[in-house]
XYZ file of C-alpha atoms in Angstrom:
747
model
C 90.797 157.782 187.438
C 91.293 159.776 190.630
C 94.316 161.717 191.852
C 95.370 161.887 195.502
C 98.298 163.716 197.084
C 99.814 163.130 200.473
C 102.670 161.749 202.570
C 103.662 158.083 202.997
C 102.980 157.368 206.653
C 103.760 153.649 206.897
C 104.886 150.866 204.520
C 102.946 147.718 205.373
C 104.560 145.316 202.907
C 107.090 145.454 200.106
C 108.442 142.766 197.794
C 112.140 143.371 197.188
C 111.872 141.217 194.089
C 109.029 142.995 192.317
C 108.619 146.312 194.088
C 104.980 145.500 194.911
C 104.184 147.724 197.890
C 101.273 148.158 200.281
C 101.437 151.456 202.201
C 99.370 153.942 204.148
C 99.243 157.503 202.891
C 97.995 160.549 204.803
C 95.746 162.553 202.488
C 94.104 165.638 203.986
C 94.521 164.172 207.492
C 92.866 160.885 206.406
C 94.697 157.557 206.211
C 94.330 155.690 202.910
C 95.710 152.204 202.166
C 97.387 152.126 198.751
C 98.790 149.294 196.622
C 101.351 149.977 193.909
C 104.468 148.771 192.183
C 106.744 151.317 193.818
C 110.225 149.988 194.585
C 111.782 153.264 195.671
C 109.249 155.101 197.821
C 109.910 155.519 201.524
C 108.031 156.613 204.583
C 107.834 160.383 204.841
C 107.870 160.996 201.095
C 105.357 163.239 199.352
C 103.455 161.460 196.576
C 101.045 162.248 193.795
C 99.155 159.067 192.897
C 96.726 158.373 190.061
C 94.390 155.369 190.236
C 91.047 154.243 191.607
C 89.495 153.053 194.831
C 88.569 149.357 194.950
C 86.960 147.124 197.569
C 89.137 144.093 198.199
C 87.171 141.094 199.528
C 89.840 140.419 202.163
C 91.471 143.774 202.943
C 88.640 146.246 202.387
C 88.833 149.634 200.654
C 92.150 150.371 198.936
C 93.520 152.835 196.424
C 95.011 150.914 193.494
C 97.771 153.086 192.052
C 98.210 153.184 188.260
C 100.767 156.019 188.085
C 102.933 157.512 190.787
C 105.121 160.600 191.089
C 107.416 161.461 193.991
C 107.272 165.147 194.782
C 110.110 166.965 196.474
C 108.987 168.047 199.968
C 108.844 171.813 200.002
C 108.442 172.638 203.695
C 110.923 171.871 206.444
C 108.479 169.658 208.352
C 108.049 167.347 205.358
C 111.805 167.256 204.721
C 112.497 166.376 208.346
C 109.804 163.709 208.341
C 111.305 162.055 205.249
C 114.872 162.050 206.562
C 113.788 160.768 209.968
C 111.620 157.961 208.555
C 114.503 155.530 208.127
C 114.733 156.053 204.365
C 118.400 156.944 204.883
C 120.065 154.332 207.109
C 121.694 155.805 210.178
C 119.581 158.954 210.114
C 116.847 158.910 212.751
C 114.392 161.607 213.876
C 116.920 163.355 216.159
C 119.667 163.613 213.547
C 117.146 164.551 210.853
C 115.964 167.465 213.023
C 119.569 168.689 213.399
C 120.232 168.511 209.642
C 117.047 170.377 208.716
C 117.657 172.923 211.450
C 121.051 173.684 209.901
C 120.136 173.751 206.224
C 116.376 174.486 206.186
C 114.719 174.093 202.772
C 118.158 173.709 201.172
C 118.699 170.336 202.885
C 118.222 168.071 199.844
C 120.454 170.228 197.633
C 123.207 170.166 200.257
C 123.035 166.356 200.566
C 123.191 165.887 196.794
C 125.673 168.629 195.802
C 127.690 169.492 198.930
C 127.612 166.425 201.213
C 130.882 167.502 202.846
C 128.932 170.281 204.641
C 127.067 167.606 206.639
C 130.123 167.206 208.892
C 129.114 170.552 210.452
C 126.383 168.606 212.261
C 127.424 167.056 215.538
C 127.386 163.250 215.192
C 128.149 163.181 211.445
C 131.684 162.160 210.450
C 133.123 162.409 206.939
C 132.413 158.710 206.410
C 128.808 159.055 207.565
C 128.336 162.093 205.348
C 129.468 160.045 202.358
C 127.131 157.184 203.321
C 124.177 159.597 203.525
C 125.093 161.022 200.118
C 125.501 157.554 198.563
C 122.091 156.361 199.777
C 120.352 159.553 198.738
C 122.032 159.422 195.319
C 121.111 155.747 194.837
C 117.432 156.416 195.510
C 117.439 159.379 193.152
C 119.286 157.295 190.560
C 116.745 154.467 190.735
C 113.856 156.870 190.234
C 115.516 158.543 187.277
C 116.386 155.168 185.726
C 112.788 153.951 186.118
C 111.537 156.999 184.237
C 114.243 156.596 181.570
C 113.554 152.886 181.004
C 109.791 153.425 180.956
C 110.333 155.481 177.784
C 111.443 152.233 176.098
C 108.379 150.286 177.206
C 110.224 148.397 179.971
C 108.105 147.323 182.936
C 108.781 148.552 186.461
C 109.771 145.067 187.619
C 112.251 144.600 184.791
C 113.554 148.162 185.196
C 114.419 147.350 188.802
C 116.442 144.323 187.771
C 118.219 146.231 185.008
C 119.175 149.061 187.367
C 120.306 146.580 190.003
C 122.537 144.912 187.399
C 124.074 147.986 185.788
C 123.444 150.990 188.036
C 124.401 154.276 186.370
C 125.832 152.376 183.380
C 122.283 151.639 182.200
C 122.139 154.847 180.143
C 125.332 153.994 178.277
C 124.228 150.399 177.621
C 120.830 151.395 176.224
C 122.388 154.010 173.983
C 125.367 151.938 172.794
C 124.298 148.264 172.832
C 120.911 147.239 174.265
C 121.577 143.667 173.106
C 123.962 143.334 176.043
C 120.833 143.005 178.201
C 120.000 139.689 176.503
C 123.544 138.405 177.042
C 123.812 139.361 180.705
C 120.358 138.928 182.217
C 117.878 136.088 182.571
C 114.347 136.963 181.502
C 115.527 139.289 178.732
C 115.803 137.406 175.498
C 116.849 138.611 172.082
C 113.321 139.578 171.057
C 112.815 141.959 173.990
C 116.313 143.422 173.600
C 115.590 143.852 169.889
C 112.396 145.782 170.626
C 114.308 148.081 172.988
C 117.120 148.572 170.476
C 114.794 149.353 167.568
C 112.901 151.765 169.840
C 116.251 153.388 170.634
C 116.932 153.896 166.922
C 119.271 151.003 166.090
C 119.193 149.847 162.449
C 118.191 146.338 161.393
C 121.657 145.759 159.963
C 123.486 146.878 163.112
C 126.464 144.630 163.853
C 125.312 144.366 167.481
C 121.884 143.217 166.288
C 123.206 140.609 163.849
C 125.613 139.116 166.372
C 122.968 139.002 169.079
C 120.579 137.344 166.611
C 123.147 134.648 165.812
C 123.666 133.967 169.519
C 119.872 133.804 169.909
C 119.615 131.104 167.211
C 122.398 129.167 168.954
C 120.508 129.443 172.248
C 117.333 128.145 170.594
C 119.332 125.223 169.198
C 120.604 124.464 172.711
C 117.025 124.464 173.997
C 116.351 121.703 171.462
C 119.281 119.709 172.861
C 121.997 120.575 170.332
C 125.539 121.406 171.411
C 126.459 122.533 167.898
C 124.611 123.374 164.685
C 125.314 123.157 160.930
C 126.742 126.470 159.746
C 124.593 126.734 156.622
C 121.392 126.123 158.596
C 122.450 128.599 161.278
C 123.060 131.353 158.718
C 119.758 130.627 156.965
C 117.683 130.688 160.175
C 119.387 133.815 161.518
C 118.912 135.688 158.240
C 115.211 134.831 158.229
C 114.668 135.885 161.872
C 116.629 139.130 161.450
C 115.186 139.917 157.991
C 118.668 140.561 156.569
C 120.796 138.901 153.918
C 122.683 135.655 154.552
C 125.859 137.452 153.470
C 125.595 139.939 156.351
C 124.985 137.088 158.819
C 128.018 135.227 157.473
C 130.229 138.280 158.002
C 129.162 138.670 161.615
C 129.519 134.930 162.224
C 133.160 135.315 161.231
C 133.464 138.295 163.583
C 132.086 136.181 166.440
C 134.655 133.479 165.625
C 137.466 136.071 165.729
C 136.199 137.149 169.166
C 136.231 133.448 170.239
C 132.527 133.549 171.078
C 131.815 130.726 168.635
C 133.981 127.898 167.301
C 133.792 126.374 163.833
C 134.747 122.739 163.330
C 134.538 120.275 160.473
C 132.515 117.283 161.656
C 132.298 114.355 159.272
C 132.546 116.643 156.240
C 130.147 119.317 157.516
C 130.984 122.715 159.006
C 129.503 122.905 162.515
C 129.252 125.947 164.770
C 129.548 125.715 168.568
C 128.950 128.332 171.210
C 132.420 128.347 172.759
C 131.069 127.201 176.130
C 129.557 124.034 174.634
C 132.683 123.122 172.694
C 134.865 123.342 175.787
C 132.269 121.513 177.878
C 132.463 118.568 175.469
C 136.252 118.766 175.436
C 136.603 118.922 179.232
C 134.071 116.139 179.770
C 135.796 113.888 177.245
C 139.195 114.460 178.842
C 137.933 113.663 182.319
C 136.092 110.519 181.183
C 139.223 109.232 179.462
C 141.263 109.922 182.612
C 138.809 108.065 184.872
C 138.701 105.109 182.499
C 142.504 104.930 182.253
C 142.790 103.402 185.732
C 142.743 99.599 185.593
C 142.190 97.494 188.685
C 143.641 94.000 188.763
C 141.311 91.277 190.009
C 141.609 87.541 190.417
C 138.877 86.092 188.139
C 138.448 82.952 190.235
C 138.247 84.890 193.488
C 135.767 87.333 191.905
C 133.567 84.423 190.785
C 133.652 83.074 194.346
C 132.632 86.441 195.783
C 129.785 86.796 193.275
C 128.488 83.323 194.181
C 128.505 84.301 197.838
C 126.550 87.485 197.060
C 123.935 85.465 195.155
C 123.444 83.100 198.102
C 123.259 85.809 200.767
C 120.998 88.135 198.764
C 118.833 85.436 197.208
C 119.847 86.571 193.703
C 120.404 84.640 190.505
C 122.616 86.574 188.118
C 122.891 85.679 184.443
C 126.220 85.811 182.599
C 125.722 89.412 181.451
C 125.055 90.565 185.004
C 128.077 88.700 186.322
C 130.132 90.289 183.559
C 128.894 93.699 184.736
C 129.984 93.003 188.333
C 133.433 91.895 187.156
C 133.735 94.926 184.883
C 132.782 97.210 187.766
C 135.517 95.644 189.881
C 138.220 95.989 187.224
C 137.304 99.232 185.382
C 137.676 102.885 186.216
C 134.567 103.661 184.167
C 131.736 101.277 183.314
C 128.493 101.776 181.385
C 125.550 99.434 181.998
C 122.577 99.763 179.667
C 119.431 97.770 179.048
C 115.678 98.013 178.698
C 112.969 97.345 181.296
C 113.047 93.932 182.990
C 116.651 93.201 182.006
C 117.948 93.308 185.570
C 119.697 96.693 185.820
C 118.446 97.167 189.389
C 119.558 93.671 190.456
C 122.944 94.262 188.837
C 123.430 97.542 190.709
C 122.534 95.802 193.962
C 125.084 93.031 193.319
C 127.765 95.605 192.473
C 127.041 97.490 195.699
C 127.385 94.291 197.731
C 130.683 93.468 195.985
C 132.206 96.812 196.892
C 130.794 96.589 200.413
C 132.748 93.373 200.909
C 135.854 95.198 199.679
C 135.297 97.797 202.411
C 134.754 100.595 199.927
C 132.642 103.730 200.325
C 129.844 103.974 197.758
C 127.736 106.962 196.679
C 124.512 106.598 194.663
C 122.772 109.341 192.695
C 120.198 109.998 189.984
C 119.109 113.113 188.077
C 115.726 113.615 189.789
C 114.311 113.267 193.272
C 111.867 110.593 192.152
C 114.602 108.550 190.478
C 116.842 108.898 193.533
C 114.028 107.783 195.816
C 113.417 104.687 193.690
C 117.146 103.941 193.636
C 117.199 104.125 197.447
C 114.285 101.682 197.689
C 115.938 99.109 195.410
C 119.568 99.388 196.554
C 119.069 97.370 199.728
C 119.793 100.061 202.273
C 121.933 102.690 200.555
C 120.571 106.220 200.327
C 120.636 107.763 196.857
C 120.648 111.514 196.247
C 119.968 113.747 193.311
C 123.190 114.521 191.454
C 122.762 118.165 192.429
C 122.703 117.296 196.123
C 125.579 114.851 195.719
C 127.639 117.699 194.277
C 126.333 120.126 196.942
C 124.753 122.682 194.660
C 125.233 126.340 195.549
C 122.968 129.176 194.434
C 123.545 131.318 191.381
C 122.088 134.856 191.405
C 119.170 135.295 189.007
C 120.899 138.164 187.231
C 123.822 136.003 186.124
C 122.441 134.981 182.772
C 124.162 131.891 181.458
C 126.314 131.490 184.556
C 127.404 127.932 185.176
C 125.785 126.300 188.159
C 128.188 126.355 191.072
C 128.772 123.172 193.023
C 130.735 122.934 196.236
C 132.135 119.619 194.995
C 134.544 120.203 192.101
C 138.194 119.729 191.086
C 139.408 121.559 194.178
C 136.989 119.849 196.558
C 136.285 116.408 195.038
C 133.951 113.738 196.336
C 135.541 111.560 199.000
C 134.402 108.095 198.009
C 135.618 104.969 196.248
C 132.663 104.324 193.941
C 130.027 106.565 192.338
C 126.989 104.919 190.704
C 124.639 107.090 188.615
C 121.229 105.752 187.512
C 118.879 107.093 184.792
C 121.841 108.381 182.807
C 119.729 109.103 179.721
C 118.453 112.192 181.583
C 121.883 113.667 182.322
C 122.772 116.611 180.096
C 126.211 117.907 179.191
C 126.339 120.630 181.860
C 125.546 118.212 184.679
C 127.864 115.503 183.351
C 130.730 117.966 183.171
C 130.160 119.043 186.769
C 129.918 115.427 187.907
C 133.132 114.157 186.334
C 135.084 117.190 187.534
C 134.135 116.268 191.104
C 135.310 112.641 190.785
C 139.032 112.191 191.449
C 141.286 109.721 189.678
C 141.091 106.374 191.454
C 137.361 106.591 192.057
C 135.267 104.185 190.001
C 132.381 105.693 188.016
C 129.474 103.446 186.977
C 126.843 104.870 184.615
C 123.511 103.047 184.334
C 120.645 103.819 181.988
C 118.456 102.877 179.058
C 120.020 104.313 175.925
C 116.704 103.879 174.075
C 114.928 106.379 176.337
C 114.475 109.956 175.197
C 117.652 112.019 175.619
C 118.015 114.698 178.296
C 115.915 117.853 178.325
C 119.097 119.923 178.453
C 121.781 120.072 175.735
C 123.682 116.924 174.872
C 123.189 113.197 174.367
C 125.636 112.073 177.009
C 124.762 108.405 177.511
C 124.361 107.804 173.777
C 127.637 109.576 172.956
C 129.609 107.807 175.692
C 128.479 104.436 174.311
C 128.888 105.515 170.654
C 132.495 106.539 171.252
C 133.403 102.870 171.718
C 136.117 103.876 174.176
C 134.674 102.575 177.441
C 133.748 99.240 178.980
C 130.048 98.780 178.231
C 127.748 95.944 179.292
C 124.404 95.716 177.511
C 121.791 93.668 179.382
C 119.442 91.976 176.932
C 117.847 89.050 178.778
C 114.321 89.755 180.002
C 113.792 87.888 183.256
C 110.881 85.544 183.800
C 109.278 87.680 186.478
C 109.442 90.725 184.212
C 107.983 88.720 181.321
C 104.841 88.266 183.387
C 104.235 91.984 182.828
C 102.774 93.015 179.494
C 104.223 96.467 180.135
C 107.734 95.025 179.882
C 106.959 92.719 176.951
C 105.217 95.449 174.980
C 107.951 97.989 175.730
C 110.576 95.687 174.195
C 108.362 94.973 171.201
C 107.776 98.704 170.674
C 111.494 99.392 170.912
C 112.153 96.668 168.365
C 109.520 98.013 165.956
C 107.145 95.074 166.483
C 103.395 95.619 166.625
C 101.812 94.818 170.000
C 98.565 93.015 170.778
C 95.796 95.427 171.798
C 93.012 92.990 172.713
C 92.596 94.237 176.332
C 93.055 90.760 177.776
C 96.084 91.954 179.704
C 96.056 92.702 183.415
C 98.351 95.719 183.128
C 98.245 97.036 179.538
C 95.026 98.412 178.020
C 94.060 100.332 174.914
C 90.583 101.874 175.074
C 89.738 102.672 171.484
C 87.814 105.887 170.763
C 88.062 108.713 168.256
C 86.043 111.526 169.825
C 88.104 114.041 171.847
C 85.347 114.666 174.394
C 84.912 110.924 174.935
C 88.676 110.550 175.398
C 88.680 113.345 177.987
C 85.775 111.923 179.984
C 87.341 108.439 179.931
C 90.666 109.824 181.165
C 88.946 111.606 184.049
C 87.116 108.420 185.045
C 90.360 106.427 184.930
C 92.434 108.869 186.962
C 89.778 109.796 189.497
C 87.667 106.658 189.886
C 89.018 103.472 188.296
C 92.813 103.247 188.512
C 93.508 104.377 192.109
C 91.862 101.290 193.617
C 93.194 99.056 190.822
C 96.842 99.937 191.508
C 96.391 100.865 195.184
C 97.381 104.507 194.762
C 95.985 108.028 195.079
C 94.599 109.913 192.057
C 97.557 112.274 192.584
C 99.932 109.383 191.795
C 98.261 108.464 188.487
C 100.010 110.388 185.721
C 98.621 111.480 182.370
C 101.377 111.551 179.725
C 101.053 113.150 176.300
C 103.564 113.667 173.484
C 102.752 117.354 172.950
C 102.060 120.666 174.672
C 99.558 122.144 172.207
C 96.401 120.777 170.635
C 93.194 119.190 171.861
C 95.111 116.503 173.754
C 98.167 118.580 174.612
C 99.408 119.378 178.100
C 97.909 122.853 178.247
C 94.329 121.851 177.499
C 94.491 118.573 179.426
C 95.614 120.336 182.599
C 92.743 122.803 182.396
C 90.200 119.991 181.982
C 91.735 117.644 184.563
C 92.005 120.412 187.142
C 88.286 121.133 186.759
C 87.380 117.564 187.724
C 90.259 116.459 189.967
C 90.512 119.676 191.995
C 87.298 121.623 191.390
C 86.658 125.140 192.669
C 85.453 125.353 196.255
C 84.771 128.233 198.613
C 87.359 126.750 201.001
C 90.100 126.728 198.351
C 92.214 129.800 197.648
C 92.872 130.768 194.030
C 95.234 132.932 191.996
C 95.324 133.834 188.291
C 98.039 131.688 186.738
C 99.289 131.438 183.130
C 95.934 132.643 181.835
C 94.098 130.139 184.038
C 93.642 129.450 187.730
C 95.964 128.029 190.375
C 94.251 126.772 193.518
C 95.185 125.035 196.729
C 95.388 121.277 196.225
C 96.659 121.581 192.642
C 99.340 119.217 191.370
C 102.230 121.290 189.970
C 105.670 120.794 188.455
C 108.841 122.890 188.630
C 109.827 123.476 184.998
C 113.374 124.770 185.334
C 116.332 124.312 187.637
C 116.329 127.020 190.318
C 119.340 126.799 192.589
C 118.303 129.859 194.620
C 114.897 128.620 195.775
C 114.932 127.825 199.468
C 113.011 124.881 200.911
C 112.295 123.794 204.432
C 110.954 120.713 206.163
C 108.479 121.729 208.846
C 107.762 119.454 211.794
C 105.341 119.502 214.683
C 104.267 122.953 215.928
C 105.639 124.432 212.643
C 109.224 124.004 213.840
C 111.652 123.956 210.900
C 113.632 120.698 211.022
C 115.743 121.136 207.904
C 116.571 123.827 205.351
C 118.205 123.759 201.936
C 118.256 125.344 198.484
C 117.468 124.120 195.014
C 114.314 122.906 193.279
C 114.831 121.199 189.956
C 113.225 120.712 186.590
C 110.633 117.919 186.834
C 110.061 118.060 190.610
C 106.335 117.586 191.375
C 104.420 118.920 194.340
C 101.073 120.022 195.760
C 99.945 123.610 196.362
C 99.447 123.923 200.127
C 98.557 127.603 200.399
C 98.036 130.810 198.424
C 98.655 134.025 200.383
C 97.369 137.079 198.510
C 98.647 139.554 201.081
C 102.224 138.232 201.084
C 101.894 137.379 197.363
C 103.181 133.858 197.975
C 102.294 130.320 196.966
C 103.488 127.444 199.149
C 104.211 124.120 197.414
C 105.134 120.862 199.144
C 107.481 118.511 197.280
C 108.747 115.007 198.043
C 110.246 114.466 201.497
C 107.895 117.178 202.903
C 110.034 119.990 201.447
C 108.035 123.224 201.401
C 108.889 126.070 199.027
C 107.468 129.598 199.112
C 107.127 131.128 195.619
C 106.438 134.821 195.146
C 103.696 135.487 192.598
C 106.417 136.740 190.252
C 108.185 133.367 190.439
C 105.158 131.399 189.286
C 106.529 131.221 185.745
C 108.691 128.410 187.185
C 105.580 126.302 187.848
C 102.887 124.711 185.751
C 99.984 122.385 186.420
C 101.048 118.748 186.283
C 97.910 116.613 186.097
C 99.235 115.987 182.585
C 102.884 116.334 181.540
C 104.803 115.720 178.346
C 106.542 112.369 178.001
C 109.832 114.247 177.958
C 109.123 115.800 181.358
C 108.322 112.357 182.799
C 111.821 111.007 182.186
C 113.379 109.363 185.203
C 110.032 109.060 186.958
C 107.985 105.960 187.637
C 104.260 106.023 188.411
C 101.881 103.308 189.651
C 99.851 103.866 186.484
C 100.008 106.101 183.416
C 97.204 107.207 181.117
C 98.291 108.090 177.582
C 95.828 109.903 175.267
C 96.742 109.230 171.623
C 94.697 110.416 168.674
C 96.780 112.523 166.330
C 99.624 114.998 166.427
C 102.810 116.195 164.683
C 104.738 113.300 163.125
C 108.062 114.232 164.830
C 106.365 113.761 168.209
C 104.251 110.720 167.380
C 107.161 108.297 167.137
C 108.414 105.015 168.555
C 110.858 106.578 171.009
C 108.131 108.721 172.602
C 105.750 105.752 172.950
C 108.499 103.520 174.387
C 109.468 106.137 176.979
C 105.819 106.739 177.964
C 105.069 103.041 178.423
C 108.186 102.424 180.522
C 107.139 105.129 183.020
C 104.420 102.803 184.396
C 105.050 100.325 187.192
C 101.691 98.536 187.391
C 99.398 99.702 184.612
C 99.367 101.424 181.215
C 96.075 102.732 179.828
C 96.174 104.137 176.296
C 93.027 106.071 175.425
C 92.417 106.816 171.761
C 93.229 105.308 168.387
C 94.822 101.888 167.896
C 95.921 103.097 164.457
C 97.874 105.910 166.094
C 99.636 103.411 168.368
C 100.575 101.282 165.364
C 101.803 104.258 163.349
C 103.951 105.428 166.276
C 105.583 101.999 166.479
C 106.315 102.175 162.744
C 107.643 105.743 162.957
C 111.348 105.591 163.770
C 111.806 109.282 163.034
C 112.865 111.423 165.955
C 114.620 114.751 166.140
C 118.316 114.357 165.477
C 120.572 116.007 168.041
C 123.758 117.636 166.893
C 126.227 116.577 169.588
C 129.873 115.568 169.271
C 130.968 114.376 172.703
C 131.680 110.971 171.116
C 134.146 112.630 168.701
C 135.873 114.586 171.471
C 136.280 111.297 173.409
C 137.811 109.538 170.401
C 140.146 112.501 169.776
C 141.347 112.435 173.385
C 141.946 108.696 173.298
C 143.827 108.972 170.006
C 145.963 111.803 171.399
C 146.852 109.660 174.420
C 147.827 106.761 172.157
C 150.143 108.991 170.134
C 151.838 110.225 173.310
C 152.434 106.654 174.422
């Protein structure tokens, strides 16, 4: 380690998000380029830096700072240089010279302790004096807070966010209740807050700790899709995680109920616990659904039949009785659910419904949960553009610091959608949060039509909306069961229905679109997958290797997402001197890689760039499941550029890369709502809860033209036999029934 001392001459680059800074420092009349995480240094400041010199392949010799201390300038020249550098807004070189001339070496003390004396200087009003003091104090406060938080093992980047959130209150929060960090801020979970609290001397049986631990268990349950959780299981899990008695947990659970942070309810003879937000989300969603469904529209059955016949002739369609029933129900109902498996005519039914409402002169809006699903809906609707639900509702950004804040949409109760009909496809993917936002934006008198396959995996987010809406028995529901002749020509469709029904499928490889390549050696499976994705399937289904998707039930293991992506990247996008790289999740990210956004980020800005790099369109929001290609990696700017569907380009800072992962292989769950020309499914062994019928059914139905299973036929058969899947604790269906019953009693 070496130590250098000098003055910051020029800041070349700084990331406001992370504090990563590149700057030039004058050391003994020599200019040295330094790189550091230094969010609060400014030009003109005196520094003492500890680190080492390195030779960067792109930027040459640099001093990489490991530790940094800001030293108070002792001579008037240094003080004047700092003040005149622009560190204090509104104070330039001329004004800085006047201030230092008046107060000499006492300048900093005067600014901090007697700012009112600054008004003695010509050009400084009382207001400006206060602004100078406030800025100076803020910079001093940030430095002091960074030192304070470092004592608790908190990184510089996280310290910046904490100080930005709380300011001078940070000292009180750390000393009184560090668990508040986990409640208020994204990126700080219970475990990190617990480490800070224990470091600060909090006991394991602290009431703050127990309550925060209970909330943490509830959050983990929500990540598994639950909107509530059995009370006895919650107490048992929390006690084990916190290493305290179940009695203590039970006492604090009661305290949380008194504070209205959780709600206890008896559900079918069992005590369930809800985070208050989830309980009221279910309640609000149920109320709104009942209201939308309460509007009946009178139709003339004979006239409706005549209109449907005309639609069939003009569109070249032949609707069966179930599809005709769906069109009639759409015309007469405020809320309609259409469900059915692959090949049962959901797309044709939607198209007929659209044409019916067109003839009525109505305005129609189409949407789906993901960009891919919306794009497919657009292609099959016969001319209508579909959007993601987020774009339909005009999503607005939520600051990163607002942990747990509800996503804000411009379309809501006060600014509802202006349309006559809303049709939502791929409803199995819609979670409770999104459903609540959607129904709040639909006014009474607007028809809502929900379409989806109830046998698909439920949403990634909390809730089982489509299943609960159907299970309530309170809404008009049409289930399409007939598999059409054209669809029956596809073994993908036939096998999907057999899998869903628990019937064993034929794996003799005589099919044109459904194959099972039997092998039991992991290395052989990997090499076969690579050959399929890179060499065989693209020409077979007339697609690019990028479009062929590997789907696996699990993240871990020899055939889990993490290992598969490492192997597939090596062969599908190998290292090359022309390709830029960056260390990424313990591996490598390089230009040309296929990546996926793994969480909803409403702040991320995207742009569509046209000829001569002219920006044609801008917007915000990139969502869980969106797939793209890495276009560029810029080490100097610390940015990765990814291009998504519709040529949308997003610039990620290196610190935002935890929102991305390689996507040559994805879990079946992440593939919901997407359709690919071909899918490759490696199946050998894995945890029983993941190797089930529902997972296999969902994976198979993601393919449009070809399914290739690589692995064990026995595993395929056992998955078909395994009906077990994780049960979700959700009660939207009960809230719906309660609301309907309450309305009946009022009548």
